[in-house]
Structure formats: C-alpha cells, structure tokens
mmCIF file of C-alpha atoms in Angstrom:
data_model
loop_
_atom_site.group_PDB
_atom_site.id
_atom_site.type_symbol
_atom_site.label_atom_id
_atom_site.label_comp_id
_atom_site.label_asym_id
_atom_site.label_seq_id
_atom_site.Cartn_x
_atom_site.Cartn_y
_atom_site.Cartn_z
ATOM 1 C CA MET L 1 60.180 81.517 -3.730
ATOM 2 C CA THR L 2 60.522 85.299 -3.432
ATOM 3 C CA PRO L 3 64.196 86.330 -3.332
ATOM 4 C CA THR L 4 65.339 88.040 -0.169
ATOM 5 C CA MET L 5 66.548 91.606 -0.246
ATOM 6 C CA GLN L 6 70.317 91.770 -0.088
ATOM 7 C CA ILE L 7 71.890 94.804 1.532
ATOM 8 C CA PRO L 8 75.618 95.099 0.763
ATOM 9 C CA GLY L 9 76.343 97.426 3.669
ATOM 10 C CA HIS L 10 74.894 99.937 6.104
ATOM 11 C CA ILE L 11 76.728 102.880 4.570
ATOM 12 C CA ASP L 12 75.424 102.380 1.047
ATOM 13 C CA PRO L 13 72.563 99.893 1.471
ATOM 14 C CA VAL L 14 71.315 99.641 -2.113
ATOM 15 C CA PRO L 15 68.709 96.877 -2.037
ATOM 16 C CA VAL L 16 68.342 94.281 -4.733
ATOM 17 C CA PRO L 17 64.780 94.670 -6.073
ATOM 18 C CA ARG L 18 62.479 92.093 -4.553
ATOM 19 C CA ALA L 19 59.478 90.775 -6.459
ATOM 20 C CA ALA L 20 56.164 92.363 -5.555
ATOM 21 C CA PRO L 21 54.081 89.991 -3.439
ATOM 22 C CA ALA L 22 51.393 88.173 -5.400
ATOM 23 C CA ARG L 23 47.806 88.530 -4.236
ATOM 24 C CA ALA L 24 46.327 85.495 -2.514
ATOM 25 C CA ASP L 25 43.386 85.470 -4.974
ATOM 26 C CA GLY L 26 45.730 85.396 -7.967
ATOM 27 C CA ARG L 27 44.388 88.612 -9.494
ATOM 28 C CA LEU L 28 46.690 91.366 -10.747
ATOM 29 C CA ASP L 29 46.337 94.819 -9.179
ATOM 30 C CA LEU L 30 46.249 97.422 -11.946
ATOM 31 C CA VAL L 31 47.128 100.332 -9.637
ATOM 32 C CA GLY L 32 50.718 101.373 -10.257
ATOM 33 C CA LEU L 33 50.788 100.131 -13.847
ATOM 34 C CA SER L 34 51.453 102.445 -16.791
ATOM 35 C CA LYS L 35 49.201 102.494 -19.864
ATOM 36 C CA ALA L 36 51.663 100.208 -21.659
ATOM 37 C CA GLU L 37 51.778 97.795 -18.718
ATOM 38 C CA ILE L 38 47.972 97.666 -18.494
ATOM 39 C CA ARG L 39 47.825 96.981 -22.231
ATOM 40 C CA GLY L 40 50.406 94.200 -21.854
ATOM 41 C CA ALA L 41 48.490 92.637 -18.956
ATOM 42 C CA LEU L 42 45.264 92.629 -20.970
ATOM 43 C CA ALA L 43 46.997 91.076 -23.969
ATOM 44 C CA GLU L 44 48.551 88.376 -21.780
ATOM 45 C CA ALA L 45 45.079 87.639 -20.375
ATOM 46 C CA GLY L 46 43.776 86.997 -23.900
ATOM 47 C CA LEU L 47 42.607 90.245 -25.514
ATOM 48 C CA ASP L 48 43.770 90.922 -29.063
ATOM 49 C CA GLU L 49 46.128 93.864 -29.591
ATOM 50 C CA ARG L 50 43.469 96.334 -30.773
ATOM 51 C CA GLN L 51 41.092 95.502 -27.918
ATOM 52 C CA ALA L 52 43.926 95.600 -25.353
ATOM 53 C CA LYS L 53 44.978 99.078 -26.507
ATOM 54 C CA LEU L 54 41.418 100.452 -26.349
ATOM 55 C CA ARG L 55 40.622 98.877 -22.967
ATOM 56 C CA ALA L 56 43.941 100.049 -21.494
ATOM 57 C CA LYS L 57 43.111 103.651 -22.385
ATOM 58 C CA GLN L 58 39.630 103.307 -20.858
ATOM 59 C CA LEU L 59 40.905 101.598 -17.706
ATOM 60 C CA TRP L 60 43.609 104.225 -17.226
ATOM 61 C CA HIS L 61 40.978 106.979 -17.287
ATOM 62 C CA TRP L 62 38.644 105.202 -14.845
ATOM 63 C CA ILE L 63 41.442 104.211 -12.443
ATOM 64 C CA TYR L 64 43.600 107.329 -12.338
ATOM 65 C CA ASN L 65 41.309 110.155 -13.426
ATOM 66 C CA ARG L 66 38.011 109.121 -11.878
ATOM 67 C CA GLY L 67 39.195 106.959 -8.968
ATOM 68 C CA VAL L 68 36.792 104.090 -9.720
ATOM 69 C CA THR L 69 37.609 100.727 -8.101
ATOM 70 C CA ASP L 70 34.681 98.652 -9.457
ATOM 71 C CA PHE L 71 34.719 97.465 -13.086
ATOM 72 C CA ALA L 72 30.905 97.387 -13.037
ATOM 73 C CA LEU L 73 30.866 101.197 -12.802
ATOM 74 C CA MET L 74 32.901 101.673 -15.983
ATOM 75 C CA THR L 75 30.072 102.674 -18.291
ATOM 76 C CA ASP L 76 31.974 102.609 -21.590
ATOM 77 C CA ILE L 77 33.153 99.011 -21.105
ATOM 78 C CA ALA L 78 30.730 96.344 -22.323
ATOM 79 C CA LYS L 79 28.735 94.762 -19.484
ATOM 80 C CA ALA L 80 29.685 91.311 -20.741
ATOM 81 C CA GLN L 81 33.377 92.144 -20.355
ATOM 82 C CA GLN L 82 33.171 93.637 -16.865
ATOM 83 C CA PRO L 83 32.994 90.235 -15.075
ATOM 84 C CA TRP L 84 35.899 88.988 -17.235
ATOM 85 C CA LEU L 85 38.007 91.882 -15.977
ATOM 86 C CA ALA L 86 36.902 91.400 -12.365
ATOM 87 C CA GLU L 87 37.945 87.727 -12.445
ATOM 88 C CA ARG L 88 41.487 88.577 -13.519
ATOM 89 C CA PHE L 89 42.208 92.045 -12.159
ATOM 90 C CA VAL L 90 41.603 94.271 -9.174
ATOM 91 C CA ILE L 91 41.860 98.023 -8.573
ATOM 92 C CA GLY L 92 43.234 98.057 -5.064
ATOM 93 C CA ARG L 93 43.811 100.418 -2.192
ATOM 94 C CA PRO L 94 46.034 99.981 0.867
ATOM 95 C CA GLU L 95 44.194 98.544 3.867
ATOM 96 C CA VAL L 96 43.670 101.187 6.554
ATOM 97 C CA VAL L 97 44.596 99.674 9.930
ATOM 98 C CA GLU L 98 44.260 102.892 11.911
ATOM 99 C CA ALA L 99 43.441 106.526 11.109
ATOM 100 C CA GLN L 100 44.282 109.302 13.570
ATOM 101 C CA VAL L 101 43.546 113.027 13.544
ATOM 102 C CA SER L 102 45.719 115.516 15.401
ATOM 103 C CA THR L 103 44.388 118.484 17.328
ATOM 104 C CA ASP L 104 45.876 120.673 14.546
ATOM 105 C CA GLY L 105 44.023 118.805 11.777
ATOM 106 C CA THR L 106 46.938 116.645 10.631
ATOM 107 C CA ARG L 107 45.823 113.125 9.685
ATOM 108 C CA LYS L 108 47.924 109.967 9.910
ATOM 109 C CA TRP L 109 47.058 106.571 8.461
ATOM 110 C CA LEU L 110 48.639 103.261 9.373
ATOM 111 C CA LEU L 111 48.372 101.176 6.208
ATOM 112 C CA ARG L 112 48.855 97.458 5.560
ATOM 113 C CA SER L 113 49.889 95.727 2.351
ATOM 114 C CA ASP L 114 48.561 92.424 1.007
ATOM 115 C CA ASP L 115 51.570 90.617 2.490
ATOM 116 C CA GLY L 116 50.941 92.112 5.940
ATOM 117 C CA GLN L 117 53.556 94.899 5.977
ATOM 118 C CA ASP L 118 52.712 98.149 7.746
ATOM 119 C CA TYR L 119 53.635 101.664 6.625
ATOM 120 C CA GLU L 120 52.329 105.181 7.205
ATOM 121 C CA MET L 121 51.224 108.309 5.371
ATOM 122 C CA VAL L 122 50.342 111.772 6.679
ATOM 123 C CA PHE L 123 48.142 114.591 5.345
ATOM 124 C CA ILE L 124 48.925 118.127 6.535
ATOM 125 C CA PRO L 125 46.226 120.735 5.791
ATOM 126 C CA ASP L 126 47.119 124.420 5.666
ATOM 127 C CA ALA L 127 45.139 127.510 4.708
ATOM 128 C CA ASP L 128 46.673 127.693 1.231
ATOM 129 C CA ARG L 129 47.653 124.073 0.572
ATOM 130 C CA GLY L 130 47.265 120.462 1.607
ATOM 131 C CA THR L 131 50.387 118.297 1.642
ATOM 132 C CA LEU L 132 50.486 114.497 1.570
ATOM 133 C CA CYS L 133 53.625 112.930 3.042
ATOM 134 C CA VAL L 134 54.165 109.633 1.200
ATOM 135 C CA SER L 135 56.279 106.606 2.217
ATOM 136 C CA SER L 136 58.568 104.747 -0.193
ATOM 137 C CA GLN L 137 59.767 101.802 1.928
ATOM 138 C CA VAL L 138 58.616 99.614 4.809
ATOM 139 C CA GLY L 139 61.205 100.656 7.360
ATOM 140 C CA CYS L 140 64.508 102.307 6.479
ATOM 141 C CA THR L 141 68.174 101.375 6.193
ATOM 142 C CA LEU L 142 69.767 104.674 7.061
ATOM 143 C CA ASN L 143 69.520 104.912 10.859
ATOM 144 C CA CYS L 144 69.666 108.705 11.018
ATOM 145 C CA ARG L 145 70.023 109.155 14.753
ATOM 146 C CA PHE L 146 67.336 111.811 15.216
ATOM 147 C CA CYS L 147 64.709 109.867 13.238
ATOM 148 C CA HIS L 148 62.267 107.389 14.746
ATOM 149 C CA THR L 149 61.788 105.608 11.412
ATOM 150 C CA GLY L 150 65.544 105.047 11.327
ATOM 151 C CA THR L 151 65.251 102.703 14.326
ATOM 152 C CA MET L 152 63.326 100.230 12.115
ATOM 153 C CA ARG L 153 64.929 97.601 9.948
ATOM 154 C CA LEU L 154 64.252 97.810 6.223
ATOM 155 C CA VAL L 155 61.637 95.168 5.433
ATOM 156 C CA ARG L 156 61.117 95.829 1.736
ATOM 157 C CA ASN L 157 60.595 98.499 -0.889
ATOM 158 C CA LEU L 158 57.051 99.601 -1.580
ATOM 159 C CA THR L 159 55.828 98.914 -5.112
ATOM 160 C CA ALA L 160 54.816 101.684 -7.506
ATOM 161 C CA GLY L 161 51.210 100.639 -6.829
ATOM 162 C CA GLU L 162 51.642 100.957 -3.070
ATOM 163 C CA ILE L 163 53.205 104.403 -3.482
ATOM 164 C CA VAL L 164 50.601 105.832 -5.876
ATOM 165 C CA GLY L 165 47.934 103.981 -3.865
ATOM 166 C CA GLN L 166 48.642 106.292 -0.923
ATOM 167 C CA VAL L 167 47.781 109.318 -3.055
ATOM 168 C CA MET L 168 44.649 107.619 -4.378
ATOM 169 C CA LEU L 169 43.525 106.638 -0.881
ATOM 170 C CA ALA L 170 43.923 110.245 0.267
ATOM 171 C CA ARG L 171 41.905 111.395 -2.755
ATOM 172 C CA ASP L 172 39.199 108.888 -1.773
ATOM 173 C CA GLY L 173 39.051 110.284 1.759
ATOM 174 C CA LEU L 174 38.949 113.882 0.577
ATOM 175 C CA GLY L 175 36.344 113.216 -2.120
ATOM 176 C CA GLU L 176 38.605 114.610 -4.854
ATOM 177 C CA TRP L 177 37.636 112.511 -7.872
ATOM 178 C CA PRO L 178 37.632 113.060 -10.765
ATOM 179 C CA SER L 179 41.047 114.671 -11.081
ATOM 180 C CA GLN L 180 40.921 118.383 -11.659
ATOM 181 C CA PRO L 181 43.457 121.115 -10.989
ATOM 182 C CA ASP L 182 41.170 123.640 -9.295
ATOM 183 C CA GLY L 183 39.775 123.611 -5.777
ATOM 184 C CA ARG L 184 41.735 120.657 -4.481
ATOM 185 C CA LEU L 185 42.468 120.102 -0.814
ATOM 186 C CA LEU L 186 45.387 117.814 -1.717
ATOM 187 C CA THR L 187 47.676 120.181 -3.628
ATOM 188 C CA ASN L 188 51.207 118.984 -2.835
ATOM 189 C CA ILE L 189 53.089 115.726 -2.353
ATOM 190 C CA VAL L 190 56.327 115.232 -0.448
ATOM 191 C CA MET L 191 58.275 111.973 -0.635
ATOM 192 C CA MET L 192 59.286 112.364 3.000
ATOM 193 C CA GLY L 193 57.527 109.453 4.685
ATOM 194 C CA MET L 194 59.123 106.165 5.721
ATOM 195 C CA GLY L 195 62.203 105.153 3.740
ATOM 196 C CA GLU L 196 64.840 106.692 1.454
ATOM 197 C CA PRO L 197 63.145 107.323 -1.926
ATOM 198 C CA LEU L 198 66.342 107.084 -3.966
ATOM 199 C CA TYR L 199 66.957 103.543 -2.677
ATOM 200 C CA ASN L 200 63.651 102.616 -4.315
ATOM 201 C CA PHE L 201 64.226 104.727 -7.388
ATOM 202 C CA GLU L 202 62.341 102.824 -10.100
ATOM 203 C CA ALA L 203 59.134 102.390 -8.105
ATOM 204 C CA VAL L 204 59.177 106.028 -6.925
ATOM 205 C CA ARG L 205 59.804 107.232 -10.487
ATOM 206 C CA ASP L 206 57.022 105.092 -11.961
ATOM 207 C CA ALA L 207 54.534 106.119 -9.264
ATOM 208 C CA LEU L 208 55.295 109.825 -9.649
ATOM 209 C CA ARG L 209 54.969 109.616 -13.435
ATOM 210 C CA ILE L 210 51.396 108.418 -12.907
ATOM 211 C CA VAL L 211 50.779 111.194 -10.378
ATOM 212 C CA MET L 212 52.121 113.812 -12.819
ATOM 213 C CA ASP L 213 50.354 112.474 -15.932
ATOM 214 C CA GLY L 214 47.866 115.052 -17.221
ATOM 215 C CA ASP L 215 45.385 112.261 -18.035
ATOM 216 C CA GLY L 216 45.977 110.612 -14.657
ATOM 217 C CA LEU L 217 46.216 112.181 -11.212
ATOM 218 C CA ALA L 218 47.368 115.395 -12.948
ATOM 219 C CA LEU L 219 49.502 116.944 -10.203
ATOM 220 C CA SER L 220 52.204 119.331 -11.442
ATOM 221 C CA LYS L 221 55.832 118.330 -10.870
ATOM 222 C CA ARG L 222 56.314 121.769 -9.318
ATOM 223 C CA ARG L 223 54.044 120.623 -6.480
ATOM 224 C CA ILE L 224 56.006 117.449 -5.755
ATOM 225 C CA THR L 225 59.146 117.323 -3.630
ATOM 226 C CA LEU L 226 61.452 114.336 -3.256
ATOM 227 C CA SER L 227 63.600 114.248 -0.134
ATOM 228 C CA THR L 228 66.894 112.369 0.084
ATOM 229 C CA SER L 229 69.484 111.919 2.796
ATOM 230 C CA GLY L 230 72.116 112.283 0.091
ATOM 231 C CA VAL L 231 72.259 109.271 -2.225
ATOM 232 C CA VAL L 232 74.582 111.166 -4.559
ATOM 233 C CA PRO L 233 74.768 108.720 -7.511
ATOM 234 C CA LYS L 234 70.967 108.780 -7.934
ATOM 235 C CA MET L 235 70.385 112.523 -7.584
ATOM 236 C CA ALA L 236 71.127 113.540 -11.186
ATOM 237 C CA GLN L 237 69.084 110.578 -12.445
ATOM 238 C CA ALA L 238 66.156 111.725 -10.304
ATOM 239 C CA GLY L 239 66.400 115.201 -11.806
ATOM 240 C CA GLU L 240 66.478 113.859 -15.348
ATOM 241 C CA GLU L 241 63.884 111.067 -15.093
ATOM 242 C CA ILE L 242 61.448 112.510 -12.532
ATOM 243 C CA GLY L 243 62.163 116.257 -12.537
ATOM 244 C CA VAL L 244 60.449 117.167 -9.286
ATOM 245 C CA ASN L 245 61.678 119.553 -6.587
ATOM 246 C CA LEU L 246 64.607 118.332 -4.498
ATOM 247 C CA ALA L 247 64.929 118.458 -0.726
ATOM 248 C CA VAL L 248 68.110 117.312 0.990
ATOM 249 C CA SER L 249 68.293 116.169 4.608
ATOM 250 C CA LEU L 250 71.457 118.085 5.543
ATOM 251 C CA HIS L 251 71.071 118.498 9.320
ATOM 252 C CA ALA L 252 74.730 119.337 9.982
ATOM 253 C CA VAL L 253 77.582 121.304 8.410
ATOM 254 C CA THR L 254 80.646 119.455 9.751
ATOM 255 C CA LYS L 255 81.805 115.958 8.911
ATOM 256 C CA GLU L 256 81.992 114.903 12.562
ATOM 257 C CA ILE L 257 78.398 115.818 13.415
ATOM 258 C CA ARG L 258 76.828 114.726 10.120
ATOM 259 C CA ASP L 259 78.678 111.391 10.308
ATOM 260 C CA GLU L 260 76.996 110.879 13.677
ATOM 261 C CA ILE L 261 73.427 111.895 12.874
ATOM 262 C CA VAL L 262 73.252 110.995 9.142
ATOM 263 C CA PRO L 263 75.599 107.986 8.806
ATOM 264 C CA LEU L 264 75.284 108.016 4.992
ATOM 265 C CA ASN L 265 77.649 111.019 5.195
ATOM 266 C CA ARG L 266 80.474 108.525 5.684
ATOM 267 C CA LYS L 267 79.873 107.317 2.130
ATOM 268 C CA TYR L 268 78.876 110.581 0.431
ATOM 269 C CA GLY L 269 80.358 113.550 2.265
ATOM 270 C CA ILE L 270 79.049 117.103 2.508
ATOM 271 C CA ASP L 271 81.147 118.495 -0.353
ATOM 272 C CA GLU L 272 80.208 115.650 -2.679
ATOM 273 C CA LEU L 273 76.553 116.074 -1.718
ATOM 274 C CA LEU L 274 76.532 119.839 -2.277
ATOM 275 C CA GLN L 275 78.241 119.453 -5.652
ATOM 276 C CA ALA L 276 75.455 117.023 -6.645
ATOM 277 C CA CYS L 277 72.958 119.701 -5.556
ATOM 278 C CA ALA L 278 74.740 122.281 -7.707
ATOM 279 C CA ASP L 279 74.509 119.872 -10.660
ATOM 280 C CA TYR L 280 70.834 118.960 -10.086
ATOM 281 C CA PRO L 281 68.935 119.422 -13.365
ATOM 282 C CA GLY L 282 66.396 122.235 -13.324
ATOM 283 C CA ALA L 283 67.503 123.866 -10.078
ATOM 284 C CA ASN L 284 67.267 127.663 -10.280
ATOM 285 C CA ASN L 285 65.982 130.593 -8.243
ATOM 286 C CA ALA L 286 62.405 129.737 -9.196
ATOM 287 C CA ARG L 287 62.915 126.077 -8.189
ATOM 288 C CA ARG L 288 65.254 126.231 -5.233
ATOM 289 C CA ILE L 289 66.726 123.212 -3.515
ATOM 290 C CA THR L 290 65.412 122.863 0.023
ATOM 291 C CA PHE L 291 67.850 121.934 2.770
ATOM 292 C CA GLU L 292 66.164 120.305 5.745
ATOM 293 C CA TYR L 293 67.914 121.034 9.006
ATOM 294 C CA VAL L 294 66.621 119.512 12.245
ATOM 295 C CA MET L 295 67.488 121.634 15.261
ATOM 296 C CA LEU L 296 69.240 119.554 17.937
ATOM 297 C CA LYS L 297 70.182 121.206 21.220
ATOM 298 C CA ASP L 298 73.949 121.767 21.622
ATOM 299 C CA LYS L 299 74.643 119.553 18.619
ATOM 300 C CA ASN L 300 74.181 121.529 15.386
ATOM 301 C CA ASP L 301 72.530 124.791 16.460
ATOM 302 C CA SER L 302 75.344 127.247 17.220
ATOM 303 C CA ASP L 303 75.970 130.590 15.543
ATOM 304 C CA GLU L 304 79.113 129.030 14.055
ATOM 305 C CA ASP L 305 76.995 126.264 12.494
ATOM 306 C CA ALA L 306 74.677 128.868 10.964
ATOM 307 C CA ARG L 307 77.587 130.822 9.496
ATOM 308 C CA GLU L 308 79.140 127.644 8.073
ATOM 309 C CA LEU L 309 75.805 126.750 6.482
ATOM 310 C CA VAL L 310 75.754 130.138 4.761
ATOM 311 C CA ARG L 311 79.382 129.705 3.623
ATOM 312 C CA LEU L 312 78.650 126.285 2.082
ATOM 313 C CA ILE L 313 75.558 127.488 0.210
ATOM 314 C CA ARG L 314 77.530 130.438 -1.161
ATOM 315 C CA LYS L 315 80.551 128.310 -2.042
ATOM 316 C CA TYR L 316 78.474 126.071 -4.294
ATOM 317 C CA LYS L 317 76.324 128.974 -5.588
ATOM 318 C CA LEU L 318 73.191 127.041 -4.667
ATOM 319 C CA PRO L 319 69.674 128.389 -5.305
ATOM 320 C CA ALA L 320 68.548 127.271 -1.871
ATOM 321 C CA LYS L 321 66.253 127.741 1.059
ATOM 322 C CA VAL L 322 66.671 126.161 4.478
ATOM 323 C CA ASN L 323 63.804 124.605 6.410
ATOM 324 C CA LEU L 324 64.657 124.694 10.101
ATOM 325 C CA ILE L 325 62.823 121.836 11.800
ATOM 326 C CA PRO L 326 62.407 121.842 15.586
ATOM 327 C CA PHE L 327 63.319 118.321 16.697
ATOM 328 C CA ASN L 328 60.213 116.215 17.239
ATOM 329 C CA PRO L 329 60.791 113.961 20.240
ATOM 330 C CA TRP L 330 59.960 110.261 20.417
ATOM 331 C CA PRO L 331 60.342 107.727 23.252
ATOM 332 C CA GLY L 332 64.022 107.057 23.943
ATOM 333 C CA ALA L 333 65.317 109.684 21.497
ATOM 334 C CA PRO L 334 69.003 110.554 22.090
ATOM 335 C CA TYR L 335 68.564 114.296 21.436
ATOM 336 C CA GLU L 336 66.594 117.298 22.659
ATOM 337 C CA CYS L 337 65.074 120.120 20.645
ATOM 338 C CA SER L 338 66.993 123.393 20.518
ATOM 339 C CA ASP L 339 65.522 126.217 22.588
ATOM 340 C CA PRO L 340 63.192 128.561 20.671
ATOM 341 C CA GLU L 341 65.568 131.509 21.193
ATOM 342 C CA ARG L 342 68.472 129.501 19.755
ATOM 343 C CA ILE L 343 66.419 128.499 16.712
ATOM 344 C CA ARG L 344 65.459 132.134 16.116
ATOM 345 C CA ALA L 345 69.079 133.263 16.387
ATOM 346 C CA PHE L 346 70.182 130.552 13.911
ATOM 347 C CA SER L 347 67.397 131.522 11.513
ATOM 348 C CA ASN L 348 68.294 135.228 11.722
ATOM 349 C CA ILE L 349 71.932 134.618 10.754
ATOM 350 C CA VAL L 350 70.882 132.675 7.648
ATOM 351 C CA PHE L 351 68.155 135.195 6.737
ATOM 352 C CA GLU L 352 70.560 138.121 7.078
ATOM 353 C CA ALA L 353 72.813 136.432 4.523
ATOM 354 C CA GLY L 354 69.939 136.614 2.033
ATOM 355 C CA ILE L 355 68.909 132.953 2.297
ATOM 356 C CA SER L 356 65.349 132.038 3.280
ATOM 357 C CA ALA L 357 65.369 130.082 6.561
ATOM 358 C CA PRO L 358 61.827 129.660 7.895
ATOM 359 C CA VAL L 359 61.196 127.665 11.050
ATOM 360 C CA ARG L 360 58.779 124.863 10.299
ATOM 361 C CA THR L 361 55.825 124.698 12.657
ATOM 362 C CA PRO L 362 55.653 121.173 14.099
ATOM 363 C CA ARG L 363 52.463 119.416 12.982
ATOM 364 C CA GLY L 364 50.847 116.258 14.323
ATOM 365 C CA ARG L 365 53.205 115.757 17.262
ATOM 366 C CA ASP L 366 50.393 114.451 19.465
ATOM 367 C CA ILE L 367 49.767 111.514 17.093
ATOM 368 C CA MET L 368 53.481 110.921 16.281
ATOM 369 C CA ALA L 369 52.927 112.229 12.740
ATOM 370 C CA ALA L 370 55.532 114.991 12.756
ATOM 371 C CA CYS L 371 58.796 114.992 10.820
ATOM 372 C CA GLY L 372 61.072 112.168 12.025
ATOM 373 C CA GLN L 373 58.386 110.477 14.131
ATOM 374 C CA LEU L 374 56.918 107.987 11.644
ATOM 375 C CA LYS L 375 57.267 104.369 12.670
ATOM 376 C CA SER L 376 54.639 101.684 12.212
ATOM 377 C CA ALA L 377 52.983 100.833 15.506
ATOM 378 C CA ALA L 378 53.365 97.153 14.669
ATOM 379 C CA GLU L 379 57.076 97.358 15.473
ATOM 380 C CA LYS L 380 57.724 98.388 19.049
ATOM 381 C CA LYS L 381 61.102 97.688 20.644
ATOM 382 C CA SER L 382 62.566 98.378 24.051
ATOM 383 C CA ARG L 383 65.110 101.185 24.413
ATOM 384 C CA ALA L 384 67.811 98.558 25.048
ATOM 385 C CA GLU L 385 66.938 96.781 21.804
ATOM 386 C CA LEU L 386 66.968 100.082 19.881
ATOM 387 C CA ASP L 387 70.385 100.930 21.330
ATOM 388 C CA ARG L 388 71.689 97.471 20.409
ATOM 389 C CA LEU L 389 70.458 97.827 16.800
ATOM 390 C CA ALA L 390 71.984 101.301 16.546
ATOM 391 C CA GLU L 391 75.320 100.016 17.816
ATOM 392 C CA GLU L 392 75.229 97.162 15.256
ATOM 393 C CA LYS L 393 74.637 99.627 12.416
ATOM 394 C CA LEU L 394 77.328 102.018 13.617
ATOM 395 C CA ALA L 395 79.801 99.164 14.026
ATOM 396 C CA ALA L 396 79.136 98.125 10.439
ATOM 397 C CA LEU L 397 80.026 101.664 9.337
ATOM 398 C CA GLY L 398 83.534 101.132 10.669
#
C-alpha cells in the first residue's frame, strides 16, 4: 500500500516523500531517470553490466536529446532487443486533458498523471524568448491568499519524470528535437507553476539536472529560475545542488501584511528570508535575485511600502531586481489589483533608488494562465468551501 503524505503543520508543511505511483501495465517509465538509474534498471531487468552501461548511454541520448518515445526508432539498438525493452519499459509523456491558447499567444495545458492527478503548465512566448512555467506539485500547501492555486489541497509531489516530462511535452509541441542551443522557441524555464518547489526538493533537483545536462535537454542554468515562497532551510541547498537563478515571492514588506498573504512568513520571517537571499550561492550583479511582488490595492502598494522595500534590499546588500505583478483576479478572490497609476508610482520609487522594478505585463488572463491563477479545472469549490478551507489553514497557524 502506498504510504500517505504526512504534513506536520500548515506553517512548515514538509511532506514525507510518497512513492511514485506504479503504472497499471507494470512497465517502468524511463523519463526522469538519470544515466545511472537507467543503467541500474536495465541491470535489474537482466542485462549484464557492460550491456547495461552501453544501452543506458544510448537510451539517454534517444530519450533526452532526440525526444524519441518509441524503442523501434532507436536505430543503434539491435532490432531483436527493441521488443525486449518495450515489454519492460516505456518513455512516457503526461496525458493532455485540455490545451488552451490565449488571445496573446500564451498556451496552457491541463495534464493528467497515470494515477489520475491533474496539474498545469504554461508556455509564454515573447519576441526574444519563450518561457515554460513548470509545476512541481499537485496542489499546494501554502495557501498564499492572493493565489488561486493556494486554495487547493496538496495531493502529492510530482515525480522527477512528471516535472521533466512537462518540458519534453512542450518540446514535442514546438517541434524542438533534437536538442540544440540555437533557434529555440523554448528558451527559459521557470519553476513557478503549481506547488512550492523547495517542498519537493529532490524531484525538482533531479529533473533540472536532466534539463541542464549538455547531453540531455541542454538548457543553461542561467535560463532557469526557481521560485520559492521562502523555505529558508532549503534555499542554500538549492543554490549548491541546483545552482539556478532564484526568485522569491516577497509580496509584502511588513510582518503583519506578509503574515496575512504569505502565511509561511509566520515560520520564516522577512529578515530571516532576506538573510538567506544574501547568503544564496552564486548571487551577484550578473545573476540577481528576483523579488516577486504582487500589487494588491490598499494592501501592499503605498509609497511607504515602496520605500521600505528599497530599505530592506539595501540593508542586506542584495543584488536584486523587483518584478511588480499586477494582481490577476480569479473567482472569489479576496483582493483587487492596484490601480495602474499606483503601480507606476511604486515602480518609480524603486527605480529611482537604482533598483530595477519593471511591471510585468499580465499574460494569459483570459484562459486563467496568468501568475497566481493556476488551478486544475478538476477541482472546483464553492466560495463558502474555499473560505472554510482558508479559515482551517489560518487557524492551524495559530
């Protein structure tokens, strides 16, 4: 029986890893496995060590560099061995339940896992880049009050295969196999989809290592950004073991307001969080930390808030930029978006202090694909039910 995920508390809900669901056909999905893990799986299935090592190298190339999902198309593997592989293994992709395209070109996919769990990914095309927003969990534990995904319960962590599978599915749709650095439409990845990536650290790390491998998906770590709401104990580990760009969901500069809209602040406060940012390995003026700041009317958008944001960044000597995000509404949301004039005034104060503070253009709002709007369509609750769940979580925070 698969163990249930235990969540010690709503402030610091570190989940106990839950076993990946087995496929109904008994085959092992190779997507998400490292070279060493593929070699081990082949050896366990009966290949001798030399054969397992050779086949693992070949499979890695076909799976991650060329995007092939059919063993019969792997021309350097003996035809007699291809059926043997197909009986025991599969090269999977997430099931696409629904694909939507926004009027601005943003694409959103509702995906389904083998055990019937739904999650989402979003592709945002721009003139000079194409960014894939990747999910790390089914649901979320954190209940950030401005975020639609935060109204979901955490169902389970996504596996490394389900995380890297999102990137591979996008590559399929864009026709970007084999992997090559030039002329790509998909140039950047942000771990900003459903879930808190640092509460699924091992799977996120293993998936991103495959994405960054020069013989695999071959995307530079400088083009990958991991976003966290502030899981302080995991931040340094992420810098050391993954080494990608860091984005922090700050959203407020006082304890009172951040406690309300990002409840994790009650566990890891602003000063502790900013010190962890100052200590983040590899952060410098060429690789600045991004602070995400959602603009909520009459909540966190005053001139005083802007000046305090500048003071905090200077206090901790942070190489930083601030992304100001107009609040993206969703049904029953408890906040409104700041007025455009107020956002501009806030941005100007930060800019005048010498800190970059661009206002992010909302993308995909019409298909609920914008920042803070992701929530699988399979889980729809009444406003009363959402309020009840929010009150339960807040009560647990004490």
